[in-house]
């Protein structure tokens, strides 16, 4: 049986490891090196500049604007998405309470899930083009909707006003993500033992108390996983901004994101070393976010009695 | 009863979000069947007569058909490649003891922690130096390479969980290692393969950043690139109905797949997240 084991292993692993080494490992490794050089794309002309790229980042107004916007997205997008998703998931799984104190999913729960989930499947390019039209001032859906309910005066050129452009972009992210997390949270909520919930209900706990004291602690792990994924999403935003916004990144850099600054530095201005320094910064931001969330998960685990 | 009333309120909330989700899509479908004049007149009106011509224009003149074909070729190729290599790698790492096993596994899984933006600049030059910029095979190889970490991570756990007795029986029956993998172990891992396959398919189908940088040839544009380019060019020529039609054509394949496999797709994607 051991016959030919090594030949099999070498044959099986050679191709994937070569592929991974050439297209994934080597670019990542090179990026860390390039971040400390002033390379502009011409071979053999990379001069080591130490930390100069990183110090330059801190006085780069564009990069600081990007950092601020990604920071705002990091605060708002995961929070709003998770709150909305928890709310709808709770309604779907324990909205109905029958006369006998039993708790069950609301009618049509499956259909809601099917519909809510769909936007998750749309590519960012489709989302960006679709919402660009929804936000169009003259014949867009949003202003048309506001007009239809008598709030026409609130209508505006959503993507052309610095104060509204970033919220408009964030709304697209939230719109697309909520359904996925509804399905995720609803599945977690369904695994809560029924008798625990029903006992709470019999003890006179209202819906809100039950949700706060039982449901939320039970699904907390899943919420933290969701936070990591949504945080990573919020640190990106490149495709939406690049396709949707004026500039892109405008107006007045109000929708500039790190990915866009990086892309432009590299492929418009040819400042490849500088762009790599941004990549390294983004990597450490992502990594700290993941670490924080993972540490938090380890600390608070709910024991199922 | 009081709870009757609040039940109605809850239903309203759920219906409300249902509308928020569906309205933009319905509106886009309707707009794709209107004339430009009708689009400008009111966002609410129904098309007086469905303008299927918009769809034909989007398919032919705006090249949506070609972008779709390019996407199918690239995503299909990458999917086959990553499923084959990923399952082989995961199987070897999960079922064979050899020096370096752990190191290879962690090196692969660590790939999930890095943002693609970090690799972007050197990746462009790696692909350029290999002469693969703007080629199908270049994109296929890159797509497969970046989908490999998650595929291995997911399937590794899966192959670990399979009973050892089956493969031992296969070896006693004279199976080679390769045959044991393809004929015995891979079929047993089918449900895991389906989950990760769906996950990879959607991830690759929706890819925008990699083709934007590595695929500059407009003839080889994938759907996401084509739509973005179309939004710019049709905006100038103000052929909005054509653009809406292009958008709907791009959504339809995913919608069909979802209608057919909605349960598998939802469980596949959420299973991917919890791991």
mmCIF file of N, CA, C and O in Angstrom, chain A residues 18-70:
data_model
loop_
_atom_site.group_PDB
_atom_site.id
_atom_site.type_symbol
_atom_site.label_atom_id
_atom_site.label_comp_id
_atom_site.label_asym_id
_atom_site.label_seq_id
_atom_site.Cartn_x
_atom_site.Cartn_y
_atom_site.Cartn_z
ATOM 1 N N UNK A 18 3.299 25.223 -7.060
ATOM 2 C CA UNK A 18 3.963 26.107 -8.021
ATOM 3 C C UNK A 18 3.046 27.303 -8.340
ATOM 4 O O UNK A 18 3.460 28.463 -8.300
ATOM 5 N N UNK A 19 1.789 27.000 -8.624
ATOM 6 C CA UNK A 19 0.799 28.039 -8.941
ATOM 7 C C UNK A 19 0.704 29.047 -7.806
ATOM 8 O O UNK A 19 0.749 30.272 -8.008
ATOM 9 N N UNK A 20 0.599 28.519 -6.590
ATOM 10 C CA UNK A 20 0.444 29.360 -5.412
ATOM 11 C C UNK A 20 1.711 30.177 -5.167
ATOM 12 O O UNK A 20 1.640 31.371 -4.858
ATOM 13 N N UNK A 21 2.844 29.537 -5.347
ATOM 14 C CA UNK A 21 4.113 30.234 -5.126
ATOM 15 C C UNK A 21 4.300 31.385 -6.100
ATOM 16 O O UNK A 21 4.663 32.497 -5.706
ATOM 17 N N UNK A 22 4.015 31.135 -7.386
ATOM 18 C CA UNK A 22 4.274 32.146 -8.408
ATOM 19 C C UNK A 22 3.289 33.308 -8.310
ATOM 20 O O UNK A 22 3.684 34.472 -8.363
ATOM 21 N N UNK A 23 1.982 33.007 -8.159
ATOM 22 C CA UNK A 23 0.984 34.063 -8.278
ATOM 23 C C UNK A 23 0.511 34.642 -6.940
ATOM 24 O O UNK A 23 -0.138 35.676 -6.914
ATOM 25 N N UNK A 24 0.779 33.948 -5.833
ATOM 26 C CA UNK A 24 0.305 34.459 -4.544
ATOM 27 C C UNK A 24 1.478 34.794 -3.611
ATOM 28 O O UNK A 24 1.643 35.947 -3.207
ATOM 29 N N UNK A 25 2.316 33.785 -3.300
ATOM 30 C CA UNK A 25 3.370 34.014 -2.309
ATOM 31 C C UNK A 25 4.374 35.054 -2.804
ATOM 32 O O UNK A 25 4.685 36.019 -2.098
ATOM 33 N N UNK A 26 4.849 34.881 -4.034
ATOM 34 C CA UNK A 26 5.899 35.793 -4.508
ATOM 35 C C UNK A 26 5.390 37.238 -4.610
ATOM 36 O O UNK A 26 6.093 38.154 -4.178
ATOM 37 N N UNK A 27 4.176 37.511 -5.134
ATOM 38 C CA UNK A 27 3.726 38.911 -5.116
ATOM 39 C C UNK A 27 3.616 39.498 -3.707
ATOM 40 O O UNK A 27 4.035 40.632 -3.483
ATOM 41 N N UNK A 28 3.088 38.722 -2.768
ATOM 42 C CA UNK A 28 2.974 39.253 -1.404
ATOM 43 C C UNK A 28 4.352 39.566 -0.835
ATOM 44 O O UNK A 28 4.568 40.620 -0.223
ATOM 45 N N UNK A 29 5.289 38.629 -1.034
ATOM 46 C CA UNK A 29 6.632 38.847 -0.504
ATOM 47 C C UNK A 29 7.269 40.074 -1.156
ATOM 48 O O UNK A 29 7.849 40.924 -0.480
ATOM 49 N N UNK A 30 7.125 40.187 -2.477
ATOM 50 C CA UNK A 30 7.689 41.342 -3.177
ATOM 51 C C UNK A 30 7.086 42.649 -2.694
ATOM 52 O O UNK A 30 7.762 43.676 -2.614
ATOM 53 N N UNK A 31 5.792 42.619 -2.368
ATOM 54 C CA UNK A 31 5.124 43.848 -1.945
ATOM 55 C C UNK A 31 5.768 44.394 -0.678
ATOM 56 O O UNK A 31 5.979 45.599 -0.551
ATOM 57 N N UNK A 32 6.115 43.489 0.250
ATOM 58 C CA UNK A 32 6.735 43.948 1.498
ATOM 59 C C UNK A 32 8.097 44.576 1.220
ATOM 60 O O UNK A 32 8.504 45.526 1.870
ATOM 61 N N UNK A 33 8.802 44.019 0.225
ATOM 62 C CA UNK A 33 10.102 44.581 -0.139
ATOM 63 C C UNK A 33 9.919 45.927 -0.855
ATOM 64 O O UNK A 33 10.554 46.929 -0.519
ATOM 65 N N UNK A 34 9.001 45.966 -1.830
ATOM 66 C CA UNK A 34 8.805 47.179 -2.631
ATOM 67 C C UNK A 34 8.372 48.368 -1.784
ATOM 68 O O UNK A 34 8.675 49.517 -2.102
ATOM 69 N N UNK A 35 7.661 48.083 -0.686
ATOM 70 C CA UNK A 35 7.152 49.159 0.160
ATOM 71 C C UNK A 35 8.293 50.002 0.729
ATOM 72 O O UNK A 35 8.083 51.144 1.132
ATOM 73 N N UNK A 36 9.510 49.454 0.737
ATOM 74 C CA UNK A 36 10.647 50.198 1.280
ATOM 75 C C UNK A 36 11.551 50.719 0.165
ATOM 76 O O UNK A 36 12.708 51.042 0.393
ATOM 77 N N UNK A 37 11.016 50.774 -1.057
ATOM 78 C CA UNK A 37 11.799 51.295 -2.182
ATOM 79 C C UNK A 37 11.026 52.387 -2.904
ATOM 80 O O UNK A 37 9.841 52.607 -2.632
ATOM 81 N N UNK A 38 11.711 53.059 -3.827
ATOM 82 C CA UNK A 38 11.026 54.095 -4.620
ATOM 83 C C UNK A 38 10.777 53.602 -6.049
ATOM 84 O O UNK A 38 10.746 54.372 -6.990
ATOM 85 N N UNK A 39 10.597 52.313 -6.198
ATOM 86 C CA UNK A 39 10.484 51.707 -7.532
ATOM 87 C C UNK A 39 9.361 52.340 -8.357
ATOM 88 O O UNK A 39 8.251 52.538 -7.858
ATOM 89 N N UNK A 40 9.691 52.655 -9.622
ATOM 90 C CA UNK A 40 8.658 53.246 -10.483
ATOM 91 C C UNK A 40 8.383 52.390 -11.720
ATOM 92 O O UNK A 40 7.887 52.887 -12.725
ATOM 93 N N UNK A 41 8.735 51.111 -11.637
ATOM 94 C CA UNK A 41 8.355 50.200 -12.712
ATOM 95 C C UNK A 41 9.489 49.848 -13.656
ATOM 96 O O UNK A 41 9.387 48.893 -14.403
ATOM 97 N N UNK A 42 10.565 50.623 -13.638
ATOM 98 C CA UNK A 42 11.690 50.305 -14.504
ATOM 99 C C UNK A 42 12.598 49.329 -13.781
ATOM 100 O O UNK A 42 12.988 49.568 -12.645
ATOM 101 N N UNK A 43 12.933 48.232 -14.452
ATOM 102 C CA UNK A 43 13.670 47.181 -13.762
ATOM 103 C C UNK A 43 15.062 47.663 -13.373
ATOM 104 O O UNK A 43 15.696 48.444 -14.076
ATOM 105 N N UNK A 44 15.502 47.191 -12.211
ATOM 106 C CA UNK A 44 16.854 47.500 -11.758
ATOM 107 C C UNK A 44 17.025 48.908 -11.219
ATOM 108 O O UNK A 44 18.137 49.354 -10.975
ATOM 109 N N UNK A 45 15.928 49.641 -11.046
ATOM 110 C CA UNK A 45 16.078 51.004 -10.556
ATOM 111 C C UNK A 45 15.363 51.228 -9.234
ATOM 112 O O UNK A 45 14.943 52.329 -8.928
ATOM 113 N N UNK A 46 15.234 50.153 -8.463
ATOM 114 C CA UNK A 46 14.591 50.303 -7.162
ATOM 115 C C UNK A 46 15.626 50.697 -6.127
ATOM 116 O O UNK A 46 16.571 49.975 -5.872
ATOM 117 N N UNK A 47 15.469 51.857 -5.579
ATOM 118 C CA UNK A 47 16.383 52.410 -4.575
ATOM 119 C C UNK A 47 15.735 52.203 -3.210
ATOM 120 O O UNK A 47 14.560 52.551 -3.038
ATOM 121 N N UNK A 48 16.493 51.637 -2.250
ATOM 122 C CA UNK A 48 15.908 51.475 -0.918
ATOM 123 C C UNK A 48 15.748 52.842 -0.262
ATOM 124 O O UNK A 48 16.666 53.658 -0.296
ATOM 125 N N UNK A 49 14.581 53.121 0.267
ATOM 126 C CA UNK A 49 14.350 54.442 0.862
ATOM 127 C C UNK A 49 13.930 54.325 2.327
ATOM 128 O O UNK A 49 13.437 55.287 2.909
ATOM 129 N N UNK A 50 14.098 53.159 2.909
ATOM 130 C CA UNK A 50 13.718 52.996 4.318
ATOM 131 C C UNK A 50 12.236 53.224 4.527
ATOM 132 O O UNK A 50 11.406 52.730 3.757
ATOM 133 N N UNK A 51 11.910 54.019 5.526
ATOM 134 C CA UNK A 51 10.507 54.212 5.870
ATOM 135 C C UNK A 51 9.890 55.423 5.169
ATOM 136 O O UNK A 51 8.772 55.833 5.490
ATOM 137 N N UNK A 52 10.623 55.987 4.205
ATOM 138 C CA UNK A 52 10.165 57.235 3.582
ATOM 139 C C UNK A 52 8.742 57.139 3.034
ATOM 140 O O UNK A 52 7.949 58.072 3.181
ATOM 141 N N UNK A 53 8.417 56.005 2.405
ATOM 142 C CA UNK A 53 7.065 55.861 1.847
ATOM 143 C C UNK A 53 6.009 55.956 2.934
ATOM 144 O O UNK A 53 4.956 56.566 2.740
ATOM 145 N N UNK A 54 6.315 55.337 4.064
ATOM 146 C CA UNK A 54 5.316 55.304 5.135
ATOM 147 C C UNK A 54 5.157 56.685 5.768
ATOM 148 O O UNK A 54 4.042 57.102 6.093
ATOM 149 N N UNK A 55 6.278 57.410 5.935
ATOM 150 C CA UNK A 55 6.137 58.753 6.506
ATOM 151 C C UNK A 55 5.416 59.666 5.527
ATOM 152 O O UNK A 55 4.628 60.520 5.924
ATOM 153 N N UNK A 56 5.677 59.465 4.224
ATOM 154 C CA UNK A 56 4.994 60.295 3.220
ATOM 155 C C UNK A 56 3.485 60.074 3.263
ATOM 156 O O UNK A 56 2.707 61.005 3.006
ATOM 157 N N UNK A 57 3.077 58.850 3.575
ATOM 158 C CA UNK A 57 1.644 58.554 3.641
ATOM 159 C C UNK A 57 0.923 59.485 4.608
ATOM 160 O O UNK A 57 -0.203 59.894 4.366
ATOM 161 N N UNK A 58 1.611 59.829 5.716
ATOM 162 C CA UNK A 58 0.954 60.622 6.754
ATOM 163 C C UNK A 58 0.787 62.078 6.409
ATOM 164 O O UNK A 58 0.145 62.818 7.143
ATOM 165 N N UNK A 59 1.408 62.500 5.293
ATOM 166 C CA UNK A 59 1.150 63.887 4.885
ATOM 167 C C UNK A 59 0.478 63.910 3.503
ATOM 168 O O UNK A 59 0.379 64.942 2.880
ATOM 169 N N UNK A 60 0.027 62.743 3.059
ATOM 170 C CA UNK A 60 -0.664 62.647 1.769
ATOM 171 C C UNK A 60 -2.159 62.878 2.002
ATOM 172 O O UNK A 60 -2.836 62.044 2.602
ATOM 173 N N UNK A 61 -2.660 64.027 1.543
ATOM 174 C CA UNK A 61 -4.048 64.386 1.857
ATOM 175 C C UNK A 61 -5.035 63.375 1.305
ATOM 176 O O UNK A 61 -6.055 63.085 1.925
ATOM 177 N N UNK A 62 -4.704 62.848 0.117
ATOM 178 C CA UNK A 62 -5.587 61.878 -0.510
ATOM 179 C C UNK A 62 -5.670 60.600 0.335
ATOM 180 O O UNK A 62 -6.748 60.073 0.603
ATOM 181 N N UNK A 63 -4.491 60.135 0.762
ATOM 182 C CA UNK A 63 -4.475 58.907 1.557
ATOM 183 C C UNK A 63 -5.173 59.112 2.893
ATOM 184 O O UNK A 63 -5.903 58.232 3.366
ATOM 185 N N UNK A 64 -4.984 60.284 3.494
ATOM 186 C CA UNK A 64 -5.645 60.551 4.776
ATOM 187 C C UNK A 64 -7.158 60.610 4.602
ATOM 188 O O UNK A 64 -7.916 60.107 5.441
ATOM 189 N N UNK A 65 -7.599 61.196 3.482
ATOM 190 C CA UNK A 65 -9.035 61.208 3.202
ATOM 191 C C UNK A 65 -9.548 59.776 3.058
ATOM 192 O O UNK A 65 -10.613 59.416 3.583
ATOM 193 N N UNK A 66 -8.759 58.950 2.361
ATOM 194 C CA UNK A 66 -9.152 57.552 2.176
ATOM 195 C C UNK A 66 -9.239 56.830 3.517
ATOM 196 O O UNK A 66 -10.188 56.091 3.786
ATOM 197 N N UNK A 67 -8.247 57.089 4.365
ATOM 198 C CA UNK A 67 -8.207 56.452 5.677
ATOM 199 C C UNK A 67 -9.435 56.859 6.492
ATOM 200 O O UNK A 67 -10.082 56.031 7.144
ATOM 201 N N UNK A 68 -9.764 58.148 6.419
ATOM 202 C CA UNK A 68 -10.930 58.654 7.137
ATOM 203 C C UNK A 68 -12.209 57.975 6.619
ATOM 204 O O UNK A 68 -13.036 57.503 7.403
ATOM 205 N N UNK A 69 -12.343 57.906 5.295
ATOM 206 C CA UNK A 69 -13.571 57.337 4.732
ATOM 207 C C UNK A 69 -13.700 55.851 5.038
ATOM 208 O O UNK A 69 -14.785 55.381 5.383
ATOM 209 N N UNK A 70 -12.595 55.108 4.903
ATOM 210 C CA UNK A 70 -12.651 53.690 5.268
ATOM 211 C C UNK A 70 -12.955 53.536 6.751
ATOM 212 O O UNK A 70 -13.672 52.621 7.169
#
